[in-house]
Every structure is written in structure tokens, then in C-alpha cells.
Amino acid sequence: MIAVTGATGNIGRPLTQALVEAGQQVTAVSRHTAAVPKGVRHVAADLAKPASLKPALAGAKALFLLLSGGLHATGANPADIVSEAAVSGVRRVVLLSTLGVVTRPFGPTRIAMRALEDMLRESGLEWVILRPGGFASNALWWAESVRAQQVVAAPFGDVGVPIIDPADIAAVAAACLLDDRHIGGVYELTGPEVITPRQQTEAIAAALGSPVRFHELTRDEAKAAMTRSMPAELADDTLDILGSPSPAELRISPDVQRVLGRAPRSFADWAARNLAAFR
């Protein structure tokens, strides 16, 4: 049995499906009741209350750990989830961390994530750490305005980073959950190219076959929108990267190719597969 937290999200859904297709029994964990693939057990649990994970972890040999937004806030203690996993008999944890623990180690959310990485290493469990950069699926923030007004509103229109398709993160996570060769691995996950918000807008327009206008937001405007769904500290850390990426944050990592034996998917590919969201 493999437990997948965040199982109804952009990474958890394809990860759950990949594990099912690999013949694994899966427990899908999310905060609320949700539809899951046939044969998958669903357990509602709040990661901020690690004891609520007991039913999900019962009988699990491995755990994919994706922290919900609140667990990035100051004062949260996600290390308790790893402790609960160990007590429940989980042998392997694949942690979704962030590239920022290396590129911006002194941001508040990065310090907390680095501490969680260190705790996992010292836990006595088998572990793998995944450090993705920005997600292609963040473009879904623009879906409503594209549908209603044919416009994308975002900050830093001409500043790019090598964003990754969440389906590629899921594929790497599946490999790490199933293959002992990845135990103790730390993988930096990026897309195949640096791409700006303006270029993402062009890719969405090309997929739609109709014009989409780009409107540049100020940093303050962008932060106000982001803090509706994430802690302010995480919004600030994210905007720091988007506005002024370091050379390390612009680097194209070889790790997707190394794990999967193929190149990561492009943003244009992601847009084409997720076109329904923008129509």
C-alpha cells in the first residue's frame, strides 16, 4: 500500500493513476471527500493534524508527502507527519520539497522545508527528496480571466524560469516510490526551457487558436491575489524568485531525464493537455 497526500491535486492525481497502473494498492489522502480512480481507497485527513493520518497510513509501506499551504506557514510543524509515518510502519517517504531550499535558503518557508528535509534524513526511514521549481499548473490561476476576458494578468511579464509540468513531477515521484535505486536521492526538477509569463500567454493562445492579451501586474497586485490561497511568507518567497531568478533558478536540470529516461514536457504540451480549463 502506498499513501499519497494531496491526492486530488495537480501532482497527486497523476501520481495516484500511475501507481494504480503499476499494479499498486493506493490510499488517496485529501482534506475533503473526493472522487478517486477505481480500486483506490480514499481517506479524508488534515495534514495539520498528523494524528488524523493514522487511518491513511495503516498498512502503508510508502508515503508521498506534499504539504498543504497551511503547513508552510510560520509555526507549523510538518515534522510530526514524518514521525506519525514512522510510528505507523511506513518504510519510505518521498518528500515534495522545493528548489528554493538550495537557491534561497534563508527565506522563512525555505528554512522550514530544509529542517523537514534534515529531519527526514535522520528519521531512519528510506527517503527521497524532490525539489521542483515553478509549476506549469500555476497558469491555472489565469484560467478564469482567459475564459471571461481573453487576458492573462501576471507580474514580471518578461522574466522567465524553467517551469515544470506537474505530470512529470508525478512520474518522477512514482519511480522513486517504486524503485529502490532512488533511495537517498535528491532530485531537482525543472522543465526543458526558460519561459516567461508573456510566452506562456502566447502558448495558451496558440493552443486555443484565438488571441489572448497579456496584462502586467505590479508585485503588490500579484501578492494580494496570491495571499487569498497561500500564506504571505510563501507568496513573498515565490515572487522573489519570479521577479529576480538567480542563475541556479534558471538552470535546466537533467534530473527528469535521469530518472525517467526522457526529457521533461514543455509548457506548450501542458497547455494543450489542459486546454479545457481555458475555454
PDB file of N, CA and C in Angstrom, residues 163-256:
ATOM      1  N   ILE A 163       9.831  26.336 -15.739  1.00  0.00           N
ATOM      2  CA  ILE A 163       8.729  25.705 -15.011  1.00  0.00           C
ATOM      3  C   ILE A 163       8.521  24.261 -15.478  1.00  0.00           C
ATOM      4  N   ILE A 164       8.009  23.443 -14.558  1.00  0.00           N
ATOM      5  CA  ILE A 164       7.868  22.009 -14.828  1.00  0.00           C
ATOM      6  C   ILE A 164       6.402  21.591 -14.845  1.00  0.00           C
ATOM      7  N   ASP A 165       6.090  20.659 -15.702  1.00  0.00           N
ATOM      8  CA  ASP A 165       4.764  20.053 -15.774  1.00  0.00           C
ATOM      9  C   ASP A 165       4.560  19.181 -14.539  1.00  0.00           C
ATOM     10  N   PRO A 166       3.493  19.394 -13.759  1.00  0.00           N
ATOM     11  CA  PRO A 166       3.261  18.543 -12.588  1.00  0.00           C
ATOM     12  C   PRO A 166       3.161  17.058 -12.915  1.00  0.00           C
ATOM     13  N   ALA A 167       2.743  16.728 -14.131  1.00  0.00           N
ATOM     14  CA  ALA A 167       2.697  15.320 -14.514  1.00  0.00           C
ATOM     15  C   ALA A 167       4.091  14.704 -14.527  1.00  0.00           C
ATOM     16  N   ASP A 168       5.104  15.499 -14.829  1.00  0.00           N
ATOM     17  CA  ASP A 168       6.471  14.995 -14.772  1.00  0.00           C
ATOM     18  C   ASP A 168       6.932  14.808 -13.327  1.00  0.00           C
ATOM     19  N   ILE A 169       6.513  15.711 -12.442  1.00  0.00           N
ATOM     20  CA  ILE A 169       6.821  15.513 -11.022  1.00  0.00           C
ATOM     21  C   ILE A 169       6.185  14.219 -10.540  1.00  0.00           C
ATOM     22  N   ALA A 170       4.937  13.991 -10.943  1.00  0.00           N
ATOM     23  CA  ALA A 170       4.232  12.767 -10.552  1.00  0.00           C
ATOM     24  C   ALA A 170       4.951  11.534 -11.070  1.00  0.00           C
ATOM     25  N   ALA A 171       5.423  11.579 -12.301  1.00  0.00           N
ATOM     26  CA  ALA A 171       6.114  10.420 -12.873  1.00  0.00           C
ATOM     27  C   ALA A 171       7.417  10.133 -12.131  1.00  0.00           C
ATOM     28  N   VAL A 172       8.148  11.193 -11.780  1.00  0.00           N
ATOM     29  CA  VAL A 172       9.374  11.006 -11.006  1.00  0.00           C
ATOM     30  C   VAL A 172       9.039  10.460  -9.624  1.00  0.00           C
ATOM     31  N   ALA A 173       8.001  10.999  -8.991  1.00  0.00           N
ATOM     32  CA  ALA A 173       7.604  10.514  -7.662  1.00  0.00           C
ATOM     33  C   ALA A 173       7.240   9.037  -7.704  1.00  0.00           C
ATOM     34  N   ALA A 174       6.511   8.621  -8.737  1.00  0.00           N
ATOM     35  CA  ALA A 174       6.141   7.215  -8.867  1.00  0.00           C
ATOM     36  C   ALA A 174       7.385   6.340  -8.961  1.00  0.00           C
ATOM     37  N   ALA A 175       8.344   6.761  -9.774  1.00  0.00           N
ATOM     38  CA  ALA A 175       9.585   5.992  -9.900  1.00  0.00           C
ATOM     39  C   ALA A 175      10.296   5.884  -8.555  1.00  0.00           C
ATOM     40  N   CYS A 176      10.306   6.972  -7.792  1.00  0.00           N
ATOM     41  CA  CYS A 176      11.010   6.977  -6.519  1.00  0.00           C
ATOM     42  C   CYS A 176      10.295   6.147  -5.454  1.00  0.00           C
ATOM     43  N   LEU A 177       8.988   6.068  -5.534  1.00  0.00           N
ATOM     44  CA  LEU A 177       8.226   5.238  -4.605  1.00  0.00           C
ATOM     45  C   LEU A 177       8.402   3.749  -4.888  1.00  0.00           C
ATOM     46  N   LEU A 178       8.657   3.421  -6.158  1.00  0.00           N
ATOM     47  CA  LEU A 178       8.647   2.018  -6.572  1.00  0.00           C
ATOM     48  C   LEU A 178      10.031   1.404  -6.764  1.00  0.00           C
ATOM     49  N   ASP A 179      11.038   2.222  -6.982  1.00  0.00           N
ATOM     50  CA  ASP A 179      12.350   1.714  -7.383  1.00  0.00           C
ATOM     51  C   ASP A 179      13.381   2.015  -6.299  1.00  0.00           C
ATOM     52  N   ASP A 180      13.968   0.968  -5.748  1.00  0.00           N
ATOM     53  CA  ASP A 180      14.938   1.120  -4.660  1.00  0.00           C
ATOM     54  C   ASP A 180      16.179   1.893  -5.089  1.00  0.00           C
ATOM     55  N   ARG A 181      16.441   1.977  -6.370  1.00  0.00           N
ATOM     56  CA  ARG A 181      17.638   2.685  -6.826  1.00  0.00           C
ATOM     57  C   ARG A 181      17.624   4.158  -6.459  1.00  0.00           C
ATOM     58  N   HIS A 182      16.444   4.693  -6.172  1.00  0.00           N
ATOM     59  CA  HIS A 182      16.344   6.132  -5.903  1.00  0.00           C
ATOM     60  C   HIS A 182      16.429   6.473  -4.422  1.00  0.00           C
ATOM     61  N   ILE A 183      16.536   5.479  -3.556  1.00  0.00           N
ATOM     62  CA  ILE A 183      16.616   5.744  -2.116  1.00  0.00           C
ATOM     63  C   ILE A 183      17.830   6.636  -1.830  1.00  0.00           C
ATOM     64  N   GLY A 184      17.606   7.683  -1.050  1.00  0.00           N
ATOM     65  CA  GLY A 184      18.676   8.627  -0.733  1.00  0.00           C
ATOM     66  C   GLY A 184      18.939   9.638  -1.832  1.00  0.00           C
ATOM     67  N   GLY A 185      18.095   9.673  -2.841  1.00  0.00           N
ATOM     68  CA  GLY A 185      18.283  10.613  -3.941  1.00  0.00           C
ATOM     69  C   GLY A 185      17.673  11.976  -3.644  1.00  0.00           C
ATOM     70  N   VAL A 186      18.310  13.000  -4.160  1.00  0.00           N
ATOM     71  CA  VAL A 186      17.782  14.372  -4.111  1.00  0.00           C
ATOM     72  C   VAL A 186      17.747  14.868  -5.547  1.00  0.00           C
ATOM     73  N   TYR A 187      16.534  15.112  -6.065  1.00  0.00           N
ATOM     74  CA  TYR A 187      16.367  15.442  -7.475  1.00  0.00           C
ATOM     75  C   TYR A 187      15.799  16.848  -7.645  1.00  0.00           C
ATOM     76  N   GLU A 188      16.485  17.652  -8.453  1.00  0.00           N
ATOM     77  CA  GLU A 188      15.995  18.975  -8.807  1.00  0.00           C
ATOM     78  C   GLU A 188      15.210  18.845 -10.112  1.00  0.00           C
ATOM     79  N   LEU A 189      13.974  19.306 -10.107  1.00  0.00           N
ATOM     80  CA  LEU A 189      13.074  19.058 -11.225  1.00  0.00           C
ATOM     81  C   LEU A 189      12.682  20.368 -11.891  1.00  0.00           C
ATOM     82  N   THR A 190      13.027  20.497 -13.163  1.00  0.00           N
ATOM     83  CA  THR A 190      12.669  21.679 -13.943  1.00  0.00           C
ATOM     84  C   THR A 190      12.113  21.242 -15.296  1.00  0.00           C
ATOM     85  N   GLY A 191      11.523  22.194 -15.984  1.00  0.00           N
ATOM     86  CA  GLY A 191      11.113  21.963 -17.358  1.00  0.00           C
ATOM     87  C   GLY A 191      12.296  22.056 -18.299  1.00  0.00           C
ATOM     88  N   PRO A 192      12.036  21.946 -19.613  1.00  0.00           N
ATOM     89  CA  PRO A 192      13.118  21.886 -20.589  1.00  0.00           C
ATOM     90  C   PRO A 192      13.632  23.235 -21.057  1.00  0.00           C
ATOM     91  N   GLU A 193      12.946  24.333 -20.644  1.00  0.00           N
ATOM     92  CA  GLU A 193      13.314  25.648 -21.167  1.00  0.00           C
ATOM     93  C   GLU A 193      12.863  26.745 -20.207  1.00  0.00           C
ATOM     94  N   VAL A 194      13.570  27.854 -20.253  1.00  0.00           N
ATOM     95  CA  VAL A 194      13.134  29.049 -19.539  1.00  0.00           C
ATOM     96  C   VAL A 194      12.002  29.689 -20.334  1.00  0.00           C
ATOM     97  N   ILE A 195      10.903  30.007 -19.662  1.00  0.00           N
ATOM     98  CA  ILE A 195       9.752  30.585 -20.351  1.00  0.00           C
ATOM     99  C   ILE A 195       9.131  31.675 -19.491  1.00  0.00           C
ATOM    100  N   THR A 196       8.814  32.811 -20.091  1.00  0.00           N
ATOM    101  CA  THR A 196       8.262  33.956 -19.375  1.00  0.00           C
ATOM    102  C   THR A 196       6.739  33.889 -19.337  1.00  0.00           C
ATOM    103  N   PRO A 197       6.099  34.662 -18.459  1.00  0.00           N
ATOM    104  CA  PRO A 197       4.634  34.718 -18.474  1.00  0.00           C
ATOM    105  C   PRO A 197       4.069  35.185 -19.815  1.00  0.00           C
ATOM    106  N   ARG A 198       4.751  36.100 -20.451  1.00  0.00           N
ATOM    107  CA  ARG A 198       4.266  36.553 -21.763  1.00  0.00           C
ATOM    108  C   ARG A 198       4.327  35.411 -22.785  1.00  0.00           C
ATOM    109  N   GLN A 199       5.395  34.619 -22.734  1.00  0.00           N
ATOM    110  CA  GLN A 199       5.498  33.469 -23.644  1.00  0.00           C
ATOM    111  C   GLN A 199       4.491  32.377 -23.286  1.00  0.00           C
ATOM    112  N   GLN A 200       4.207  32.209 -22.004  1.00  0.00           N
ATOM    113  CA  GLN A 200       3.159  31.267 -21.616  1.00  0.00           C
ATOM    114  C   GLN A 200       1.810  31.700 -22.174  1.00  0.00           C
ATOM    115  N   THR A 201       1.560  32.995 -22.128  1.00  0.00           N
ATOM    116  CA  THR A 201       0.314  33.528 -22.693  1.00  0.00           C
ATOM    117  C   THR A 201       0.216  33.205 -24.176  1.00  0.00           C
ATOM    118  N   GLU A 202       1.327  33.355 -24.878  1.00  0.00           N
ATOM    119  CA  GLU A 202       1.345  33.046 -26.312  1.00  0.00           C
ATOM    120  C   GLU A 202       1.082  31.559 -26.544  1.00  0.00           C
ATOM    121  N   ALA A 203       1.621  30.704 -25.679  1.00  0.00           N
ATOM    122  CA  ALA A 203       1.401  29.255 -25.830  1.00  0.00           C
ATOM    123  C   ALA A 203      -0.065  28.900 -25.586  1.00  0.00           C
ATOM    124  N   ILE A 204      -0.684  29.549 -24.606  1.00  0.00           N
ATOM    125  CA  ILE A 204      -2.106  29.306 -24.341  1.00  0.00           C
ATOM    126  C   ILE A 204      -2.936  29.778 -25.525  1.00  0.00           C
ATOM    127  N   ALA A 205      -2.601  30.942 -26.055  1.00  0.00           N
ATOM    128  CA  ALA A 205      -3.328  31.463 -27.216  1.00  0.00           C
ATOM    129  C   ALA A 205      -3.189  30.524 -28.412  1.00  0.00           C
ATOM    130  N   ALA A 206      -1.980  30.006 -28.619  1.00  0.00           N
ATOM    131  CA  ALA A 206      -1.764  29.090 -29.740  1.00  0.00           C
ATOM    132  C   ALA A 206      -2.585  27.817 -29.564  1.00  0.00           C
ATOM    133  N   ALA A 207      -2.653  27.308 -28.335  1.00  0.00           N
ATOM    134  CA  ALA A 207      -3.440  26.109 -28.082  1.00  0.00           C
ATOM    135  C   ALA A 207      -4.926  26.361 -28.294  1.00  0.00           C
ATOM    136  N   LEU A 208      -5.391  27.552 -27.913  1.00  0.00           N
ATOM    137  CA  LEU A 208      -6.795  27.908 -28.087  1.00  0.00           C
ATOM    138  C   LEU A 208      -7.144  28.231 -29.532  1.00  0.00           C
ATOM    139  N   GLY A 209      -6.132  28.701 -30.261  1.00  0.00           N
ATOM    140  CA  GLY A 209      -6.399  29.156 -31.626  1.00  0.00           C
ATOM    141  C   GLY A 209      -7.094  30.505 -31.655  1.00  0.00           C
ATOM    142  N   SER A 210      -6.918  31.309 -30.588  1.00  0.00           N
ATOM    143  CA  SER A 210      -7.516  32.640 -30.531  1.00  0.00           C
ATOM    144  C   SER A 210      -6.629  33.551 -29.696  1.00  0.00           C
ATOM    145  N   PRO A 211      -6.701  34.871 -29.912  1.00  0.00           N
ATOM    146  CA  PRO A 211      -5.806  35.784 -29.212  1.00  0.00           C
ATOM    147  C   PRO A 211      -6.061  35.821 -27.702  1.00  0.00           C
ATOM    148  N   VAL A 212      -4.974  35.967 -26.946  1.00  0.00           N
ATOM    149  CA  VAL A 212      -5.047  36.198 -25.509  1.00  0.00           C
ATOM    150  C   VAL A 212      -4.074  37.330 -25.203  1.00  0.00           C
ATOM    151  N   ARG A 213      -4.563  38.349 -24.511  1.00  0.00           N
ATOM    152  CA  ARG A 213      -3.760  39.531 -24.216  1.00  0.00           C
ATOM    153  C   ARG A 213      -3.041  39.351 -22.880  1.00  0.00           C
ATOM    154  N   PHE A 214      -1.819  39.885 -22.786  1.00  0.00           N
ATOM    155  CA  PHE A 214      -1.079  39.847 -21.534  1.00  0.00           C
ATOM    156  C   PHE A 214      -1.154  41.204 -20.846  1.00  0.00           C
ATOM    157  N   HIS A 215      -1.499  41.195 -19.555  1.00  0.00           N
ATOM    158  CA  HIS A 215      -1.547  42.418 -18.741  1.00  0.00           C
ATOM    159  C   HIS A 215      -0.601  42.238 -17.568  1.00  0.00           C
ATOM    160  N   GLU A 216       0.356  43.142 -17.408  1.00  0.00           N
ATOM    161  CA  GLU A 216       1.359  43.002 -16.353  1.00  0.00           C
ATOM    162  C   GLU A 216       0.873  43.611 -15.043  1.00  0.00           C
ATOM    163  N   LEU A 217       0.913  42.806 -13.975  1.00  0.00           N
ATOM    164  CA  LEU A 217       0.559  43.258 -12.633  1.00  0.00           C
ATOM    165  C   LEU A 217       1.791  43.794 -11.913  1.00  0.00           C
ATOM    166  N   THR A 218       1.568  44.694 -10.960  1.00  0.00           N
ATOM    167  CA  THR A 218       2.638  45.059 -10.049  1.00  0.00           C
ATOM    168  C   THR A 218       2.848  43.924  -9.054  1.00  0.00           C
ATOM    169  N   ARG A 219       3.967  43.966  -8.363  1.00  0.00           N
ATOM    170  CA  ARG A 219       4.227  42.939  -7.341  1.00  0.00           C
ATOM    171  C   ARG A 219       3.146  42.970  -6.265  1.00  0.00           C
ATOM    172  N   ASP A 220       2.764  44.166  -5.830  1.00  0.00           N
ATOM    173  CA  ASP A 220       1.744  44.266  -4.780  1.00  0.00           C
ATOM    174  C   ASP A 220       0.412  43.695  -5.244  1.00  0.00           C
ATOM    175  N   GLU A 221       0.049  43.954  -6.477  1.00  0.00           N
ATOM    176  CA  GLU A 221      -1.197  43.397  -7.004  1.00  0.00           C
ATOM    177  C   GLU A 221      -1.139  41.875  -7.048  1.00  0.00           C
ATOM    178  N   ALA A 222       0.004  41.353  -7.475  1.00  0.00           N
ATOM    179  CA  ALA A 222       0.155  39.899  -7.543  1.00  0.00           C
ATOM    180  C   ALA A 222       0.110  39.271  -6.155  1.00  0.00           C
ATOM    181  N   LYS A 223       0.768  39.901  -5.190  1.00  0.00           N
ATOM    182  CA  LYS A 223       0.772  39.350  -3.828  1.00  0.00           C
ATOM    183  C   LYS A 223      -0.639  39.335  -3.245  1.00  0.00           C
ATOM    184  N   ALA A 224      -1.391  40.394  -3.481  1.00  0.00           N
ATOM    185  CA  ALA A 224      -2.759  40.449  -2.960  1.00  0.00           C
ATOM    186  C   ALA A 224      -3.583  39.277  -3.484  1.00  0.00           C
ATOM    187  N   ALA A 225      -3.395  38.939  -4.758  1.00  0.00           N
ATOM    188  CA  ALA A 225      -4.136  37.818  -5.339  1.00  0.00           C
ATOM    189  C   ALA A 225      -3.643  36.485  -4.782  1.00  0.00           C
ATOM    190  N   MET A 226      -2.338  36.333  -4.619  1.00  0.00           N
ATOM    191  CA  MET A 226      -1.765  35.054  -4.180  1.00  0.00           C
ATOM    192  C   MET A 226      -2.109  34.735  -2.731  1.00  0.00           C
ATOM    193  N   THR A 227      -2.185  35.768  -1.888  1.00  0.00           N
ATOM    194  CA  THR A 227      -2.427  35.515  -0.467  1.00  0.00           C
ATOM    195  C   THR A 227      -3.872  35.108  -0.175  1.00  0.00           C
ATOM    196  N   ARG A 228      -4.704  35.082  -1.198  1.00  0.00           N
ATOM    197  CA  ARG A 228      -6.035  34.519  -0.999  1.00  0.00           C
ATOM    198  C   ARG A 228      -5.990  33.007  -0.858  1.00  0.00           C
ATOM    199  N   SER A 229      -4.884  32.389  -1.325  1.00  0.00           N
ATOM    200  CA  SER A 229      -4.804  30.931  -1.300  1.00  0.00           C
ATOM    201  C   SER A 229      -3.512  30.386  -0.707  1.00  0.00           C
ATOM    202  N   MET A 230      -2.628  31.267  -0.184  1.00  0.00           N
ATOM    203  CA  MET A 230      -1.379  30.794   0.416  1.00  0.00           C
ATOM    204  C   MET A 230      -0.907  31.780   1.469  1.00  0.00           C
ATOM    205  N   PRO A 231      -0.067  31.333   2.404  1.00  0.00           N
ATOM    206  CA  PRO A 231       0.484  32.257   3.403  1.00  0.00           C
ATOM    207  C   PRO A 231       1.293  33.380   2.756  1.00  0.00           C
ATOM    208  N   ALA A 232       1.296  34.555   3.389  1.00  0.00           N
ATOM    209  CA  ALA A 232       2.006  35.714   2.841  1.00  0.00           C
ATOM    210  C   ALA A 232       3.493  35.424   2.668  1.00  0.00           C
ATOM    211  N   GLU A 233       4.081  34.656   3.615  1.00  0.00           N
ATOM    212  CA  GLU A 233       5.511  34.346   3.520  1.00  0.00           C
ATOM    213  C   GLU A 233       5.816  33.552   2.258  1.00  0.00           C
ATOM    214  N   LEU A 234       4.946  32.598   1.929  1.00  0.00           N
ATOM    215  CA  LEU A 234       5.152  31.794   0.728  1.00  0.00           C
ATOM    216  C   LEU A 234       4.952  32.636  -0.524  1.00  0.00           C
ATOM    217  N   ALA A 235       3.975  33.551  -0.506  1.00  0.00           N
ATOM    218  CA  ALA A 235       3.760  34.441  -1.650  1.00  0.00           C
ATOM    219  C   ALA A 235       4.988  35.315  -1.883  1.00  0.00           C
ATOM    220  N   ASP A 236       5.558  35.860  -0.811  1.00  0.00           N
ATOM    221  CA  ASP A 236       6.743  36.705  -0.960  1.00  0.00           C
ATOM    222  C   ASP A 236       7.927  35.910  -1.494  1.00  0.00           C
ATOM    223  N   ASP A 237       8.134  34.698  -0.966  1.00  0.00           N
ATOM    224  CA  ASP A 237       9.238  33.863  -1.455  1.00  0.00           C
ATOM    225  C   ASP A 237       9.069  33.556  -2.935  1.00  0.00           C
ATOM    226  N   THR A 238       7.839  33.243  -3.332  1.00  0.00           N
ATOM    227  CA  THR A 238       7.563  32.917  -4.735  1.00  0.00           C
ATOM    228  C   THR A 238       7.806  34.121  -5.626  1.00  0.00           C
ATOM    229  N   LEU A 239       7.346  35.284  -5.202  1.00  0.00           N
ATOM    230  CA  LEU A 239       7.510  36.499  -6.012  1.00  0.00           C
ATOM    231  C   LEU A 239       8.976  36.911  -6.108  1.00  0.00           C
ATOM    232  N   ASP A 240       9.748  36.670  -5.056  1.00  0.00           N
ATOM    233  CA  ASP A 240      11.186  36.958  -5.121  1.00  0.00           C
ATOM    234  C   ASP A 240      11.836  36.176  -6.261  1.00  0.00           C
ATOM    235  N   ILE A 241      11.468  34.904  -6.381  1.00  0.00           N
ATOM    236  CA  ILE A 241      12.043  34.055  -7.435  1.00  0.00           C
ATOM    237  C   ILE A 241      11.547  34.499  -8.807  1.00  0.00           C
ATOM    238  N   LEU A 242      10.230  34.709  -8.933  1.00  0.00           N
ATOM    239  CA  LEU A 242       9.665  35.071 -10.233  1.00  0.00           C
ATOM    240  C   LEU A 242      10.196  36.403 -10.736  1.00  0.00           C
ATOM    241  N   GLY A 243      10.466  37.324  -9.817  1.00  0.00           N
ATOM    242  CA  GLY A 243      10.901  38.654 -10.233  1.00  0.00           C
ATOM    243  C   GLY A 243      12.375  38.770 -10.494  1.00  0.00           C
ATOM    244  N   SER A 244      13.173  37.958  -9.796  1.00  0.00           N
ATOM    245  CA  SER A 244      14.622  38.061  -9.950  1.00  0.00           C
ATOM    246  C   SER A 244      15.272  36.707  -9.740  1.00  0.00           C
ATOM    247  N   PRO A 245      15.070  35.783 -10.692  1.00  0.00           N
ATOM    248  CA  PRO A 245      15.647  34.443 -10.532  1.00  0.00           C
ATOM    249  C   PRO A 245      17.173  34.477 -10.559  1.00  0.00           C
ATOM    250  N   SER A 246      17.764  33.663  -9.707  1.00  0.00           N
ATOM    251  CA  SER A 246      19.223  33.541  -9.666  1.00  0.00           C
ATOM    252  C   SER A 246      19.688  32.614 -10.782  1.00  0.00           C
ATOM    253  N   PRO A 247      20.991  32.590 -11.063  1.00  0.00           N
ATOM    254  CA  PRO A 247      21.488  31.633 -12.061  1.00  0.00           C
ATOM    255  C   PRO A 247      21.092  30.194 -11.749  1.00  0.00           C
ATOM    256  N   ALA A 248      21.077  29.821 -10.474  1.00  0.00           N
ATOM    257  CA  ALA A 248      20.690  28.457 -10.098  1.00  0.00           C
ATOM    258  C   ALA A 248      19.220  28.194 -10.407  1.00  0.00           C
ATOM    259  N   GLU A 249      18.389  29.235 -10.324  1.00  0.00           N
ATOM    260  CA  GLU A 249      16.961  29.085 -10.608  1.00  0.00           C
ATOM    261  C   GLU A 249      16.658  29.113 -12.100  1.00  0.00           C
ATOM    262  N   LEU A 250      17.632  29.498 -12.896  1.00  0.00           N
ATOM    263  CA  LEU A 250      17.489  29.492 -14.355  1.00  0.00           C
ATOM    264  C   LEU A 250      18.076  28.225 -14.981  1.00  0.00           C
ATOM    265  N   ARG A 251      18.769  27.428 -14.178  1.00  0.00           N
ATOM    266  CA  ARG A 251      19.441  26.242 -14.698  1.00  0.00           C
ATOM    267  C   ARG A 251      18.424  25.176 -15.098  1.00  0.00           C
ATOM    268  N   ILE A 252      18.642  24.553 -16.247  1.00  0.00           N
ATOM    269  CA  ILE A 252      17.829  23.415 -16.681  1.00  0.00           C
ATOM    270  C   ILE A 252      18.434  22.157 -16.069  1.00  0.00           C
ATOM    271  N   SER A 253      17.685  21.517 -15.183  1.00  0.00           N
ATOM    272  CA  SER A 253      18.209  20.324 -14.507  1.00  0.00           C
ATOM    273  C   SER A 253      18.088  19.095 -15.400  1.00  0.00           C
ATOM    274  N   PRO A 254      19.048  18.180 -15.321  1.00  0.00           N
ATOM    275  CA  PRO A 254      18.963  16.921 -16.072  1.00  0.00           C
ATOM    276  C   PRO A 254      18.215  15.824 -15.324  1.00  0.00           C
ATOM    277  N   ASP A 255      17.658  16.111 -14.147  1.00  0.00           N
ATOM    278  CA  ASP A 255      17.192  15.029 -13.281  1.00  0.00           C
ATOM    279  C   ASP A 255      15.919  14.337 -13.772  1.00  0.00           C
ATOM    280  N   VAL A 256      15.015  15.047 -14.448  1.00  0.00           N
ATOM    281  CA  VAL A 256      13.847  14.357 -15.019  1.00  0.00           C
ATOM    282  C   VAL A 256      14.318  13.323 -16.037  1.00  0.00           C
TER     283      VAL A 256
END
